[in-house]
Amino acid sequence: MKKYILRALFIILAVLLMLYIFQFRQSFVPMFENVLDNQRSPLRSYSSKVVKVGSEYQVQLKDVVGTTSEGGKSVYVRLDVTINTGSKKAADEMGKNIDNTAAAVTEAISMTNPSLLDSQQGKDILKQNIERTVTSKFGADAAKDIYFENFVYQ
């Protein structure tokens, strides 16, 4: 009798486990499709484009989100940034590797002290950090000027 009760409990547990797994199967599928699709990054929340303005080439990134912290206080920064490049070649290189370009911007955000972000001096420091990280990844022509079109932090 004890064997039958244990077998019945085992079968019930197995059925419940399968129901539990299948309940979440649909919610996991899109995440795995994004990971398997090399053209789309599951963490990509920004948009980008390379534009020519006059004789200059620019890389525009919209909705880049990064974090920075100091003394246990974390700050989220969301910005639209335009990077003025020194050449078409640099702009094309940054456009082809746009995930690396956005990563350089978020790295620069993380290097900036959050207590400075509410002043013009702090934004200038952030611009210098962006210029430094972008030029370290793409070369000296990659970032000549940095412009913020939208800058929000909390």
C-alpha angles and dihedrals in degrees: 000000000000091000092054093050091050092048091049091049090049092051092047091050091048092051092047091049091051091049090050092051094047091048090067098034095096094050092053096048098076091048092054092045089056092049092049094045105084092197094063129052117210090219096049110116098151134082127218145187140174114230137180115226112184105311094335130089122218137190112213121199120187127196098008109171125198139158135225131180142194129182094352093310113119122199126195116213123197117184146163108220134185117203113202108211130205096230145015089246092058092047092049091048091051091045092053091048097039094147089059090047091053090045089054090053093049090047089054090050091053090051093055120092108244094218089065097053095089094061132070089238090057092050089050089052089051090051090051090049091050091048091049095049095043094049091047090056101037107022138258095303094055101087124026099151134007123210128188113212095175127013124181128163136171 
